[in-house]
Every structure is written in C-alpha cells, then in structure tokens.
Coordinates of C-alpha atoms in Angstrom, one line a residue:
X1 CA 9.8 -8.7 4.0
X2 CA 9.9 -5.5 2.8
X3 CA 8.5 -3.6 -0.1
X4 CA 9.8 -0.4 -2.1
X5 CA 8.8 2.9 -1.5
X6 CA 5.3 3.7 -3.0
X7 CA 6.2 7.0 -4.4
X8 CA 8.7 5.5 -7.0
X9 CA 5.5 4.5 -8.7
X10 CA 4.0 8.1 -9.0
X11 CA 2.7 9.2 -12.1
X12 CA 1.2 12.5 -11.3
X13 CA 1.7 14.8 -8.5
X14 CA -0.5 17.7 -7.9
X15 CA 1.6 20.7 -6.4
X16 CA 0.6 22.8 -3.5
X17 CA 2.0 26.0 -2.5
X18 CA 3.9 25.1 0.1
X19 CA 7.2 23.6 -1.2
X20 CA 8.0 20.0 -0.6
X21 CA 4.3 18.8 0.1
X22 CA 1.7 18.0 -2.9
X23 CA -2.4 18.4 -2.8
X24 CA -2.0 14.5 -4.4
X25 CA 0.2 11.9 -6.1
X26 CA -1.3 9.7 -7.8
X27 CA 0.6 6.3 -8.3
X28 CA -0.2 2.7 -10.1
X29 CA 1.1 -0.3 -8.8
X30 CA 2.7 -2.9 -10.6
X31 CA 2.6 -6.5 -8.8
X32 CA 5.1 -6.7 -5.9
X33 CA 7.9 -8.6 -6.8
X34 CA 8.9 -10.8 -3.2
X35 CA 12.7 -11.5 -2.9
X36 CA 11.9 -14.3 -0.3
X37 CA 11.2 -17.6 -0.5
X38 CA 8.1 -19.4 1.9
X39 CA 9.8 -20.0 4.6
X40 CA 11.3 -16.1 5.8
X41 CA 9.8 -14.4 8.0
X42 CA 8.2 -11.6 6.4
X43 CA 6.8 -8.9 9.3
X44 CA 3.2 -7.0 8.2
X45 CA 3.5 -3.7 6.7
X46 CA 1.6 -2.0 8.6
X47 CA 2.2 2.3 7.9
X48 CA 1.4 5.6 8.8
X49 CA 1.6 8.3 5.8
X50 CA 2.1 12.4 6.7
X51 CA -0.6 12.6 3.4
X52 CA -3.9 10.9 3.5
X53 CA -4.3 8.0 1.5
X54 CA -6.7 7.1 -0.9
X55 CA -6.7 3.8 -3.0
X56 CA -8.2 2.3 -5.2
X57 CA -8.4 -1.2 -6.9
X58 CA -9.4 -1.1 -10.8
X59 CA -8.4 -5.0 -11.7
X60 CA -6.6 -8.1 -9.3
X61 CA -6.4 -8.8 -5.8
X62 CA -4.7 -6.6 -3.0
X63 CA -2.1 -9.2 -1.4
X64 CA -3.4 -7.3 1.7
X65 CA -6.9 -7.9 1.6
X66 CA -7.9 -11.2 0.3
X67 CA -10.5 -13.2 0.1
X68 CA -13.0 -10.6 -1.3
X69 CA -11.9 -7.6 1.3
X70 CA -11.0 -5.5 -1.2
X71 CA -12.2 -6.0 -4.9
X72 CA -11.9 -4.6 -8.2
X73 CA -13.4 -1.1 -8.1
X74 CA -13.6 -0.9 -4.3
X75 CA -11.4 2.0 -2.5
X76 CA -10.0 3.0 0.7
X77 CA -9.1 6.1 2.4
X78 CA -6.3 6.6 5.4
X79 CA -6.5 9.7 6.9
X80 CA -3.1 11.2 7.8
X81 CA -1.1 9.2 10.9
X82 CA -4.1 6.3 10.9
X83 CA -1.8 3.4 11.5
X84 CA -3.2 0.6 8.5
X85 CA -1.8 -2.8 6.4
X86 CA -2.9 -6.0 5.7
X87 CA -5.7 -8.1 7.8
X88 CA -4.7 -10.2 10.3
X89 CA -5.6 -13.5 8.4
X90 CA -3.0 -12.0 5.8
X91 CA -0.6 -11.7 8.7
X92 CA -1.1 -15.0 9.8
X93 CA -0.2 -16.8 6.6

C-alpha cells in the first residue's frame, strides 16, 4: 500500500529566499483512491518530512486516525524529522 506524493496536491506555496525550500505549501486532500483489494498487505505509512507539518481536518475522517482521533476542525503539527502515520489500531486492521 502506498499513496502518492502529498505535494501533487499543493495549492499554494509560500517562497523563501533560499532556493528550492518554501516558508509553507499548503495542500488539500482529495480521498485516497486504494489500488488494492482487502486481502494485500498494505504496510503503515509512517514518514518523516525535511518541513514541519501542519494539518488540519475541515470535514470527514482521516483513514489514519479513526474513531474520533482526529475530527473535523482538529489539527496536527510534525515538527521536521518526527517520525509519524496512522495509530496502531489503524495498523492492525
């Protein structure tokens, strides 16, 4: 299991003056579209980012963080190298 690269869905990036870095991109998700069926194996996506990482959730559920972890207008922030994905309950399904 795998999923596209986030920054194909950025929508604004705010340029720094160093070349090739940004102060921000901000990006919208559409839902993911899986290419397996129930039975593949599908390892967690856990990640590390060289930005920090804010998100937020305006309507839905995160497939990473059910069952009320992360709800519509709650956020998150990944400062740069922190190592996060999906809870281990997600995992486990």
């Amino acid at each position: 299991y795998d999923h596209l690269d986030p920054s194909i869905y950025t929508v604004l990036t705010v340029p720094s003056c160093e070349e090739g870095t940004a102060l921000a991109d901000f990006v919208i998700f559409p839902p993911r579209y899986q290419a397996t069926d129930d039975d593949t194996f599908k390892p967690p996506y856990y990640h590390r980012n060289c930005m920090a990482e804010f998100m937020g959730l305006i309507d839905g559920e995160y497939d990473a963080k059910v069952d009320g972890g992360f709800v519509p207008g709650g956020c998150s922030l990944h400062n740069v190298m922190t190592g996060h994905g999906p809870d281990a309950h997600v995992f486990e399904k």
